[in-house]
């Protein structure tokens, strides 16, 4: 087991994780075997799709769909459609293409510890810490997309899901001008229909009054299910603590953990370590027409 806080845990599921999977995802040995077999059959019935049929990959999709094969093949088609519709920024995407924004942009960060429900915490700085001249809206999405690919490899994240904290401290017109309806729609479409991970909660914090302009961009594209998982806290960290206890949050958000002193620069090497999976992921989606 690694002691590097920036590594992802690709080890086998613990008994505790398997118990959560059974309770929340219907995952039992019998349902697992049946789901894998049925999803492979469904892939054969969708010859225009190309995906790995290895257990490791199919389990990622089936866990995101509570082990319902019909839902899983629907998600695979949605992933393919999203990749096709956004091919200009996603085709052959590799971490090295976004290395400078990832390392220097200071926009996206992953908390090194997990929360009380064993969920990964992703922090996105959309306020003063985001300089669109260093990290464009397209780059920001591409970094988010790369992180989600990497997160799929972590068994605990497959099972327990993830939580996103959007920090809007110091939000100004420079950041708002960088957000277009198209960019916002792309992100929300991805989260809601083409991301094979369980997005459990999205928390908006430290948002100033002009955040209403951002929300007016987002609201038309938010579906009911995601809307119920969105929470707005402003500067009231105690409200955030009703969802994530202080002992699982850094000092930046009223927590008892040390203030964050790491960034994408520390996380980027993990992307490089998983180079082969990024290469494989780029082959997924619709088959190229001869």
PDB file of C-alpha atoms in Angstrom:
ATOM      1  CA  UNK A   1       0.000   0.000   0.000  1.00  0.00           C
ATOM      2  CA  UNK A   2       1.406   3.373  -1.024  1.00  0.00           C
ATOM      3  CA  UNK A   3       2.159   6.161   1.451  1.00  0.00           C
ATOM      4  CA  UNK A   4       2.229   8.833  -1.239  1.00  0.00           C
ATOM      5  CA  UNK A   5      -0.849  11.008  -0.543  1.00  0.00           C
ATOM      6  CA  UNK A   6      -1.094  11.882  -4.227  1.00  0.00           C
ATOM      7  CA  UNK A   7      -1.441   8.324  -5.473  1.00  0.00           C
ATOM      8  CA  UNK A   8      -4.820   6.808  -6.222  1.00  0.00           C
ATOM      9  CA  UNK A   9      -5.631   3.494  -4.585  1.00  0.00           C
ATOM     10  CA  UNK A  10      -5.983   0.823  -7.247  1.00  0.00           C
ATOM     11  CA  UNK A  11      -5.876  -2.042  -4.772  1.00  0.00           C
ATOM     12  CA  UNK A  12      -8.698  -4.571  -4.308  1.00  0.00           C
ATOM     13  CA  UNK A  13     -11.914  -3.720  -2.519  1.00  0.00           C
ATOM     14  CA  UNK A  14     -11.874  -4.088   1.260  1.00  0.00           C
ATOM     15  CA  UNK A  15     -14.674  -6.025   2.977  1.00  0.00           C
ATOM     16  CA  UNK A  16     -16.039  -2.662   4.143  1.00  0.00           C
ATOM     17  CA  UNK A  17     -16.190  -1.356   0.565  1.00  0.00           C
ATOM     18  CA  UNK A  18     -17.891  -4.514  -0.652  1.00  0.00           C
ATOM     19  CA  UNK A  19     -20.488  -4.140   2.092  1.00  0.00           C
ATOM     20  CA  UNK A  20     -21.234  -0.588   0.901  1.00  0.00           C
ATOM     21  CA  UNK A  21     -21.425  -1.838  -2.698  1.00  0.00           C
ATOM     22  CA  UNK A  22     -23.977  -4.467  -1.711  1.00  0.00           C
ATOM     23  CA  UNK A  23     -26.076  -2.020   0.294  1.00  0.00           C
ATOM     24  CA  UNK A  24     -26.016   0.932  -2.120  1.00  0.00           C
ATOM     25  CA  UNK A  25     -25.368  -0.653  -5.519  1.00  0.00           C
ATOM     26  CA  UNK A  26     -27.029  -4.104  -5.250  1.00  0.00           C
ATOM     27  CA  UNK A  27     -23.603  -5.662  -5.800  1.00  0.00           C
ATOM     28  CA  UNK A  28     -23.455  -9.353  -4.921  1.00  0.00           C
ATOM     29  CA  UNK A  29     -21.406 -12.122  -6.580  1.00  0.00           C
ATOM     30  CA  UNK A  30     -24.536 -13.386  -8.352  1.00  0.00           C
ATOM     31  CA  UNK A  31     -25.691  -9.965  -9.603  1.00  0.00           C
ATOM     32  CA  UNK A  32     -22.117  -9.156 -10.588  1.00  0.00           C
ATOM     33  CA  UNK A  33     -21.696 -12.294 -12.735  1.00  0.00           C
ATOM     34  CA  UNK A  34     -25.121 -11.817 -14.333  1.00  0.00           C
ATOM     35  CA  UNK A  35     -24.523  -8.114 -15.002  1.00  0.00           C
ATOM     36  CA  UNK A  36     -21.139  -8.667 -16.648  1.00  0.00           C
ATOM     37  CA  UNK A  37     -22.498 -11.394 -18.909  1.00  0.00           C
ATOM     38  CA  UNK A  38     -25.560  -9.379 -19.937  1.00  0.00           C
ATOM     39  CA  UNK A  39     -23.554  -6.219 -20.614  1.00  0.00           C
ATOM     40  CA  UNK A  40     -21.178  -8.167 -22.866  1.00  0.00           C
ATOM     41  CA  UNK A  41     -24.203  -9.481 -24.771  1.00  0.00           C
ATOM     42  CA  UNK A  42     -25.584  -5.955 -25.108  1.00  0.00           C
ATOM     43  CA  UNK A  43     -22.258  -4.728 -26.455  1.00  0.00           C
ATOM     44  CA  UNK A  44     -22.471  -7.404 -29.145  1.00  0.00           C
ATOM     45  CA  UNK A  45     -25.934  -6.061 -30.004  1.00  0.00           C
ATOM     46  CA  UNK A  46     -24.439  -2.566 -30.416  1.00  0.00           C
ATOM     47  CA  UNK A  47     -21.723  -3.221 -33.004  1.00  0.00           C
ATOM     48  CA  UNK A  48     -21.165   0.496 -33.622  1.00  0.00           C
ATOM     49  CA  UNK A  49     -19.622   0.796 -30.143  1.00  0.00           C
ATOM     50  CA  UNK A  50     -16.079  -0.038 -29.177  1.00  0.00           C
ATOM     51  CA  UNK A  51     -15.230  -0.489 -25.518  1.00  0.00           C
ATOM     52  CA  UNK A  52     -13.045  -2.779 -23.468  1.00  0.00           C
ATOM     53  CA  UNK A  53     -14.881  -5.938 -22.454  1.00  0.00           C
ATOM     54  CA  UNK A  54     -12.477  -6.605 -19.593  1.00  0.00           C
ATOM     55  CA  UNK A  55     -14.114  -7.035 -16.204  1.00  0.00           C
ATOM     56  CA  UNK A  56     -12.162  -4.084 -14.797  1.00  0.00           C
ATOM     57  CA  UNK A  57     -13.739  -1.611 -17.209  1.00  0.00           C
ATOM     58  CA  UNK A  58     -17.264  -3.068 -17.323  1.00  0.00           C
ATOM     59  CA  UNK A  59     -17.413  -3.022 -13.521  1.00  0.00           C
ATOM     60  CA  UNK A  60     -16.757   0.750 -13.580  1.00  0.00           C
ATOM     61  CA  UNK A  61     -19.815   1.284 -15.784  1.00  0.00           C
ATOM     62  CA  UNK A  62     -22.050  -1.206 -14.000  1.00  0.00           C
ATOM     63  CA  UNK A  63     -21.294   0.268 -10.585  1.00  0.00           C
ATOM     64  CA  UNK A  64     -22.247   3.706 -11.886  1.00  0.00           C
ATOM     65  CA  UNK A  65     -25.562   2.154 -12.997  1.00  0.00           C
ATOM     66  CA  UNK A  66     -26.291   0.077  -9.870  1.00  0.00           C
ATOM     67  CA  UNK A  67     -25.605  -3.107 -11.839  1.00  0.00           C
ATOM     68  CA  UNK A  68     -28.461  -2.690 -14.292  1.00  0.00           C
ATOM     69  CA  UNK A  69     -27.047  -3.780 -17.685  1.00  0.00           C
ATOM     70  CA  UNK A  70     -29.663  -1.886 -19.724  1.00  0.00           C
ATOM     71  CA  UNK A  71     -28.739   1.312 -17.925  1.00  0.00           C
ATOM     72  CA  UNK A  72     -25.059   0.540 -18.445  1.00  0.00           C
ATOM     73  CA  UNK A  73     -25.353   0.142 -22.224  1.00  0.00           C
ATOM     74  CA  UNK A  74     -27.370   3.377 -22.316  1.00  0.00           C
ATOM     75  CA  UNK A  75     -24.555   5.126 -20.466  1.00  0.00           C
ATOM     76  CA  UNK A  76     -21.949   3.689 -22.844  1.00  0.00           C
ATOM     77  CA  UNK A  77     -23.920   5.094 -25.775  1.00  0.00           C
ATOM     78  CA  UNK A  78     -24.200   8.458 -24.017  1.00  0.00           C
ATOM     79  CA  UNK A  79     -20.442   8.495 -23.386  1.00  0.00           C
ATOM     80  CA  UNK A  80     -19.848   7.730 -27.068  1.00  0.00           C
ATOM     81  CA  UNK A  81     -22.267  10.464 -28.132  1.00  0.00           C
ATOM     82  CA  UNK A  82     -20.635  12.996 -25.811  1.00  0.00           C
ATOM     83  CA  UNK A  83     -17.169  12.135 -27.094  1.00  0.00           C
ATOM     84  CA  UNK A  84     -18.421  12.416 -30.684  1.00  0.00           C
ATOM     85  CA  UNK A  85     -20.213  15.716 -30.097  1.00  0.00           C
ATOM     86  CA  UNK A  86     -17.147  17.197 -28.383  1.00  0.00           C
ATOM     87  CA  UNK A  87     -14.450  15.570 -30.493  1.00  0.00           C
ATOM     88  CA  UNK A  88     -12.665  18.863 -31.142  1.00  0.00           C
ATOM     89  CA  UNK A  89     -11.518  19.084 -27.519  1.00  0.00           C
ATOM     90  CA  UNK A  90     -11.609  15.403 -26.495  1.00  0.00           C
ATOM     91  CA  UNK A  91     -10.148  13.471 -29.433  1.00  0.00           C
ATOM     92  CA  UNK A  92      -6.866  11.798 -28.415  1.00  0.00           C
ATOM     93  CA  UNK A  93      -6.788  13.903 -25.238  1.00  0.00           C
ATOM     94  CA  UNK A  94      -3.738  13.142 -23.068  1.00  0.00           C
ATOM     95  CA  UNK A  95      -2.574  14.791 -19.817  1.00  0.00           C
ATOM     96  CA  UNK A  96       0.564  16.261 -21.383  1.00  0.00           C
ATOM     97  CA  UNK A  97      -1.626  18.452 -23.610  1.00  0.00           C
ATOM     98  CA  UNK A  98      -2.894  20.251 -20.496  1.00  0.00           C
ATOM     99  CA  UNK A  99       0.254  19.972 -18.387  1.00  0.00           C
ATOM    100  CA  UNK A 100       0.857  23.710 -18.022  1.00  0.00           C
ATOM    101  CA  UNK A 101      -2.759  24.664 -17.111  1.00  0.00           C
ATOM    102  CA  UNK A 102      -2.963  21.596 -14.829  1.00  0.00           C
ATOM    103  CA  UNK A 103       0.243  22.478 -12.995  1.00  0.00           C
ATOM    104  CA  UNK A 104       0.188  26.268 -13.124  1.00  0.00           C
ATOM    105  CA  UNK A 105      -3.507  27.130 -13.403  1.00  0.00           C
ATOM    106  CA  UNK A 106      -4.302  26.500  -9.732  1.00  0.00           C
ATOM    107  CA  UNK A 107      -7.928  25.873 -10.576  1.00  0.00           C
ATOM    108  CA  UNK A 108      -8.593  22.168  -9.978  1.00  0.00           C
ATOM    109  CA  UNK A 109      -7.365  20.333  -6.906  1.00  0.00           C
ATOM    110  CA  UNK A 110      -8.140  17.008  -5.251  1.00  0.00           C
ATOM    111  CA  UNK A 111      -8.118  16.769  -1.461  1.00  0.00           C
ATOM    112  CA  UNK A 112      -5.552  14.138  -0.445  1.00  0.00           C
ATOM    113  CA  UNK A 113      -7.849  12.670   2.199  1.00  0.00           C
ATOM    114  CA  UNK A 114     -11.380  11.337   1.692  1.00  0.00           C
ATOM    115  CA  UNK A 115     -14.452  12.382   3.604  1.00  0.00           C
ATOM    116  CA  UNK A 116     -16.445  10.550   6.276  1.00  0.00           C
ATOM    117  CA  UNK A 117     -18.203   8.502   3.595  1.00  0.00           C
ATOM    118  CA  UNK A 118     -14.937   7.580   1.868  1.00  0.00           C
ATOM    119  CA  UNK A 119     -15.686   9.936  -1.044  1.00  0.00           C
ATOM    120  CA  UNK A 120     -13.139  11.864  -3.067  1.00  0.00           C
ATOM    121  CA  UNK A 121     -13.358  15.654  -2.727  1.00  0.00           C
ATOM    122  CA  UNK A 122     -12.645  17.704  -5.834  1.00  0.00           C
ATOM    123  CA  UNK A 123     -12.204  21.459  -5.421  1.00  0.00           C
ATOM    124  CA  UNK A 124     -12.659  23.798  -8.372  1.00  0.00           C
ATOM    125  CA  UNK A 125     -11.609  27.439  -7.936  1.00  0.00           C
ATOM    126  CA  UNK A 126     -13.788  29.515 -10.239  1.00  0.00           C
ATOM    127  CA  UNK A 127     -13.151  32.807  -8.486  1.00  0.00           C
ATOM    128  CA  UNK A 128     -10.072  35.019  -8.268  1.00  0.00           C
ATOM    129  CA  UNK A 129      -7.734  32.015  -8.370  1.00  0.00           C
ATOM    130  CA  UNK A 130      -8.883  31.262 -11.916  1.00  0.00           C
ATOM    131  CA  UNK A 131      -7.053  33.243 -14.568  1.00  0.00           C
ATOM    132  CA  UNK A 132      -8.659  32.349 -17.916  1.00  0.00           C
ATOM    133  CA  UNK A 133      -5.509  33.625 -19.647  1.00  0.00           C
ATOM    134  CA  UNK A 134      -3.565  30.764 -18.014  1.00  0.00           C
ATOM    135  CA  UNK A 135      -6.334  28.159 -17.985  1.00  0.00           C
ATOM    136  CA  UNK A 136      -9.103  28.689 -20.544  1.00  0.00           C
ATOM    137  CA  UNK A 137     -12.620  27.375 -20.024  1.00  0.00           C
ATOM    138  CA  UNK A 138     -11.833  24.604 -22.523  1.00  0.00           C
ATOM    139  CA  UNK A 139      -8.658  23.684 -20.636  1.00  0.00           C
ATOM    140  CA  UNK A 140     -10.575  23.690 -17.363  1.00  0.00           C
ATOM    141  CA  UNK A 141     -13.064  21.212 -18.774  1.00  0.00           C
ATOM    142  CA  UNK A 142     -10.327  19.045 -20.263  1.00  0.00           C
ATOM    143  CA  UNK A 143      -8.544  18.880 -16.886  1.00  0.00           C
ATOM    144  CA  UNK A 144     -11.826  17.917 -15.210  1.00  0.00           C
ATOM    145  CA  UNK A 145     -12.311  15.251 -17.868  1.00  0.00           C
ATOM    146  CA  UNK A 146      -8.801  13.849 -17.383  1.00  0.00           C
ATOM    147  CA  UNK A 147      -9.302  13.679 -13.617  1.00  0.00           C
ATOM    148  CA  UNK A 148     -12.563  11.776 -14.030  1.00  0.00           C
ATOM    149  CA  UNK A 149     -10.795   9.180 -16.212  1.00  0.00           C
ATOM    150  CA  UNK A 150      -8.149   8.704 -13.550  1.00  0.00           C
ATOM    151  CA  UNK A 151     -10.721   8.531 -10.753  1.00  0.00           C
ATOM    152  CA  UNK A 152     -12.426   5.579 -12.440  1.00  0.00           C
ATOM    153  CA  UNK A 153      -9.438   3.417 -11.532  1.00  0.00           C
ATOM    154  CA  UNK A 154     -10.014   3.852  -7.804  1.00  0.00           C
ATOM    155  CA  UNK A 155     -12.323   1.174  -6.408  1.00  0.00           C
ATOM    156  CA  UNK A 156     -13.445   3.279  -3.443  1.00  0.00           C
ATOM    157  CA  UNK A 157     -14.454   6.109  -5.772  1.00  0.00           C
ATOM    158  CA  UNK A 158     -16.338   3.707  -8.047  1.00  0.00           C
ATOM    159  CA  UNK A 159     -18.344   2.561  -5.027  1.00  0.00           C
ATOM    160  CA  UNK A 160     -18.606   5.600  -2.760  1.00  0.00           C
ATOM    161  CA  UNK A 161     -18.603   8.335  -5.374  1.00  0.00           C
ATOM    162  CA  UNK A 162     -17.236  11.843  -5.280  1.00  0.00           C
ATOM    163  CA  UNK A 163     -18.126  15.320  -4.062  1.00  0.00           C
ATOM    164  CA  UNK A 164     -17.306  18.580  -5.814  1.00  0.00           C
ATOM    165  CA  UNK A 165     -16.751  21.908  -4.045  1.00  0.00           C
ATOM    166  CA  UNK A 166     -16.952  24.952  -6.316  1.00  0.00           C
ATOM    167  CA  UNK A 167     -15.145  27.859  -4.647  1.00  0.00           C
ATOM    168  CA  UNK A 168     -16.194  31.233  -6.086  1.00  0.00           C
ATOM    169  CA  UNK A 169     -14.229  33.478  -3.712  1.00  0.00           C
ATOM    170  CA  UNK A 170     -13.315  36.715  -5.500  1.00  0.00           C
ATOM    171  CA  UNK A 171     -15.421  35.939  -8.560  1.00  0.00           C
ATOM    172  CA  UNK A 172     -15.286  38.841 -11.020  1.00  0.00           C
ATOM    173  CA  UNK A 173     -16.313  39.752 -14.520  1.00  0.00           C
ATOM    174  CA  UNK A 174     -13.069  38.312 -15.916  1.00  0.00           C
ATOM    175  CA  UNK A 175     -14.156  34.844 -14.862  1.00  0.00           C
ATOM    176  CA  UNK A 176     -17.807  35.332 -15.827  1.00  0.00           C
ATOM    177  CA  UNK A 177     -16.855  36.489 -19.316  1.00  0.00           C
ATOM    178  CA  UNK A 178     -14.851  33.273 -19.746  1.00  0.00           C
ATOM    179  CA  UNK A 179     -17.969  31.185 -19.099  1.00  0.00           C
ATOM    180  CA  UNK A 180     -20.217  30.826 -22.131  1.00  0.00           C
ATOM    181  CA  UNK A 181     -23.598  29.056 -22.168  1.00  0.00           C
ATOM    182  CA  UNK A 182     -22.003  26.453 -24.446  1.00  0.00           C
ATOM    183  CA  UNK A 183     -19.193  25.731 -21.973  1.00  0.00           C
ATOM    184  CA  UNK A 184     -21.624  25.504 -19.067  1.00  0.00           C
ATOM    185  CA  UNK A 185     -23.976  23.227 -21.021  1.00  0.00           C
ATOM    186  CA  UNK A 186     -21.071  20.955 -21.976  1.00  0.00           C
ATOM    187  CA  UNK A 187     -19.955  20.551 -18.363  1.00  0.00           C
ATOM    188  CA  UNK A 188     -23.459  19.878 -17.038  1.00  0.00           C
ATOM    189  CA  UNK A 189     -24.293  17.485 -19.881  1.00  0.00           C
ATOM    190  CA  UNK A 190     -21.120  15.569 -19.091  1.00  0.00           C
ATOM    191  CA  UNK A 191     -21.816  15.360 -15.350  1.00  0.00           C
ATOM    192  CA  UNK A 192     -25.440  14.332 -15.829  1.00  0.00           C
ATOM    193  CA  UNK A 193     -25.321  11.830 -18.687  1.00  0.00           C
ATOM    194  CA  UNK A 194     -21.748  10.890 -19.641  1.00  0.00           C
ATOM    195  CA  UNK A 195     -19.706  10.609 -16.437  1.00  0.00           C
ATOM    196  CA  UNK A 196     -19.476   7.006 -15.166  1.00  0.00           C
ATOM    197  CA  UNK A 197     -18.933   8.071 -11.570  1.00  0.00           C
ATOM    198  CA  UNK A 198     -21.373   8.764  -8.764  1.00  0.00           C
ATOM    199  CA  UNK A 199     -21.516  12.542  -8.255  1.00  0.00           C
ATOM    200  CA  UNK A 200     -23.042  12.582  -4.797  1.00  0.00           C
ATOM    201  CA  UNK A 201     -23.007  16.287  -3.977  1.00  0.00           C
ATOM    202  CA  UNK A 202     -21.977  19.638  -5.453  1.00  0.00           C
ATOM    203  CA  UNK A 203     -21.333  22.457  -2.988  1.00  0.00           C
ATOM    204  CA  UNK A 204     -21.025  26.109  -3.964  1.00  0.00           C
ATOM    205  CA  UNK A 205     -19.073  28.161  -1.426  1.00  0.00           C
ATOM    206  CA  UNK A 206     -17.855  31.745  -0.973  1.00  0.00           C
ATOM    207  CA  UNK A 207     -19.940  32.925  -3.897  1.00  0.00           C
ATOM    208  CA  UNK A 208     -20.434  36.723  -4.053  1.00  0.00           C
ATOM    209  CA  UNK A 209     -23.576  38.530  -5.161  1.00  0.00           C
ATOM    210  CA  UNK A 210     -22.613  38.449  -8.839  1.00  0.00           C
ATOM    211  CA  UNK A 211     -22.690  34.643  -8.701  1.00  0.00           C
ATOM    212  CA  UNK A 212     -26.339  35.036  -9.718  1.00  0.00           C
ATOM    213  CA  UNK A 213     -25.000  35.675 -13.229  1.00  0.00           C
ATOM    214  CA  UNK A 214     -23.227  32.316 -13.173  1.00  0.00           C
ATOM    215  CA  UNK A 215     -26.290  30.522 -11.842  1.00  0.00           C
ATOM    216  CA  UNK A 216     -28.429  32.073 -14.575  1.00  0.00           C
ATOM    217  CA  UNK A 217     -26.094  30.370 -17.075  1.00  0.00           C
ATOM    218  CA  UNK A 218     -26.269  27.036 -15.260  1.00  0.00           C
ATOM    219  CA  UNK A 219     -29.907  26.760 -14.234  1.00  0.00           C
ATOM    220  CA  UNK A 220     -31.433  25.990 -17.678  1.00  0.00           C
ATOM    221  CA  UNK A 221     -29.208  22.908 -18.024  1.00  0.00           C
ATOM    222  CA  UNK A 222     -29.602  21.425 -14.515  1.00  0.00           C
ATOM    223  CA  UNK A 223     -31.897  18.407 -14.343  1.00  0.00           C
ATOM    224  CA  UNK A 224     -33.972  17.567 -11.283  1.00  0.00           C
ATOM    225  CA  UNK A 225     -31.717  14.769 -10.023  1.00  0.00           C
ATOM    226  CA  UNK A 226     -28.593  16.946 -10.015  1.00  0.00           C
ATOM    227  CA  UNK A 227     -30.485  19.947  -8.687  1.00  0.00           C
ATOM    228  CA  UNK A 228     -31.324  17.967  -5.564  1.00  0.00           C
ATOM    229  CA  UNK A 229     -27.611  17.365  -5.040  1.00  0.00           C
ATOM    230  CA  UNK A 230     -26.572  21.012  -5.361  1.00  0.00           C
ATOM    231  CA  UNK A 231     -26.137  23.121  -2.228  1.00  0.00           C
ATOM    232  CA  UNK A 232     -25.314  26.824  -1.860  1.00  0.00           C
ATOM    233  CA  UNK A 233     -23.465  27.919   1.277  1.00  0.00           C
ATOM    234  CA  UNK A 234     -21.883  31.308   0.641  1.00  0.00           C
ATOM    235  CA  UNK A 235     -19.478  31.980   3.506  1.00  0.00           C
ATOM    236  CA  UNK A 236     -21.432  29.815   5.943  1.00  0.00           C
ATOM    237  CA  UNK A 237     -19.008  26.948   6.424  1.00  0.00           C
ATOM    238  CA  UNK A 238     -21.190  25.510   9.180  1.00  0.00           C
ATOM    239  CA  UNK A 239     -23.794  24.825   6.512  1.00  0.00           C
ATOM    240  CA  UNK A 240     -21.149  22.935   4.511  1.00  0.00           C
ATOM    241  CA  UNK A 241     -20.249  20.994   7.672  1.00  0.00           C
ATOM    242  CA  UNK A 242     -23.774  19.596   7.797  1.00  0.00           C
ATOM    243  CA  UNK A 243     -22.730  17.536   4.769  1.00  0.00           C
ATOM    244  CA  UNK A 244     -18.988  17.090   5.370  1.00  0.00           C
ATOM    245  CA  UNK A 245     -17.698  17.169   8.970  1.00  0.00           C
ATOM    246  CA  UNK A 246     -14.910  19.665   9.819  1.00  0.00           C
ATOM    247  CA  UNK A 247     -12.483  16.819  10.513  1.00  0.00           C
ATOM    248  CA  UNK A 248     -12.719  15.857   6.834  1.00  0.00           C
ATOM    249  CA  UNK A 249     -12.162  19.354   5.465  1.00  0.00           C
ATOM    250  CA  UNK A 250      -9.079  21.578   5.227  1.00  0.00           C
ATOM    251  CA  UNK A 251      -8.847  24.829   7.171  1.00  0.00           C
ATOM    252  CA  UNK A 252      -9.756  26.696   3.965  1.00  0.00           C
ATOM    253  CA  UNK A 253     -13.345  25.529   4.471  1.00  0.00           C
ATOM    254  CA  UNK A 254     -13.597  25.775   8.241  1.00  0.00           C
ATOM    255  CA  UNK A 255     -12.183  22.304   8.726  1.00  0.00           C
ATOM    256  CA  UNK A 256      -9.636  20.965  11.178  1.00  0.00           C
ATOM    257  CA  UNK A 257      -7.285  19.543   8.539  1.00  0.00           C
ATOM    258  CA  UNK A 258      -4.259  21.690   7.608  1.00  0.00           C
ATOM    259  CA  UNK A 259      -4.713  24.429   5.063  1.00  0.00           C
ATOM    260  CA  UNK A 260      -4.207  23.138   1.531  1.00  0.00           C
ATOM    261  CA  UNK A 261      -0.547  23.446   0.527  1.00  0.00           C
ATOM    262  CA  UNK A 262      -0.629  21.325  -2.614  1.00  0.00           C
ATOM    263  CA  UNK A 263      -2.005  21.796  -6.097  1.00  0.00           C
ATOM    264  CA  UNK A 264      -2.336  20.282  -9.555  1.00  0.00           C
ATOM    265  CA  UNK A 265       1.463  20.334  -9.741  1.00  0.00           C
ATOM    266  CA  UNK A 266       1.518  17.616  -7.059  1.00  0.00           C
ATOM    267  CA  UNK A 267      -1.292  15.620  -8.671  1.00  0.00           C
ATOM    268  CA  UNK A 268      -0.050  15.760 -12.247  1.00  0.00           C
ATOM    269  CA  UNK A 269       2.517  12.914 -11.894  1.00  0.00           C
ATOM    270  CA  UNK A 270      -0.380  10.571 -11.053  1.00  0.00           C
ATOM    271  CA  UNK A 271      -1.746  11.271 -14.533  1.00  0.00           C
ATOM    272  CA  UNK A 272       1.594  10.308 -16.052  1.00  0.00           C
ATOM    273  CA  UNK A 273       1.638   7.096 -14.007  1.00  0.00           C
ATOM    274  CA  UNK A 274      -1.658   6.069 -15.611  1.00  0.00           C
ATOM    275  CA  UNK A 275      -0.641   6.913 -19.174  1.00  0.00           C
ATOM    276  CA  UNK A 276      -1.741   3.537 -20.575  1.00  0.00           C
ATOM    277  CA  UNK A 277      -5.312   3.907 -19.341  1.00  0.00           C
ATOM    278  CA  UNK A 278      -5.633   7.326 -20.980  1.00  0.00           C
ATOM    279  CA  UNK A 279      -4.421   5.807 -24.249  1.00  0.00           C
ATOM    280  CA  UNK A 280      -6.997   3.007 -23.954  1.00  0.00           C
ATOM    281  CA  UNK A 281      -9.787   5.431 -23.037  1.00  0.00           C
ATOM    282  CA  UNK A 282      -9.164   7.391 -26.212  1.00  0.00           C
ATOM    283  CA  UNK A 283     -10.175   4.325 -28.249  1.00  0.00           C
ATOM    284  CA  UNK A 284     -13.615   4.129 -26.595  1.00  0.00           C
ATOM    285  CA  UNK A 285     -16.853   5.336 -28.150  1.00  0.00           C
ATOM    286  CA  UNK A 286     -18.199   4.873 -31.643  1.00  0.00           C
ATOM    287  CA  UNK A 287     -16.157   2.813 -34.062  1.00  0.00           C
ATOM    288  CA  UNK A 288     -14.462   4.807 -36.788  1.00  0.00           C
ATOM    289  CA  UNK A 289     -16.171   4.326 -40.122  1.00  0.00           C
ATOM    290  CA  UNK A 290     -13.961   2.707 -42.721  1.00  0.00           C
TER     291      UNK A 290
END
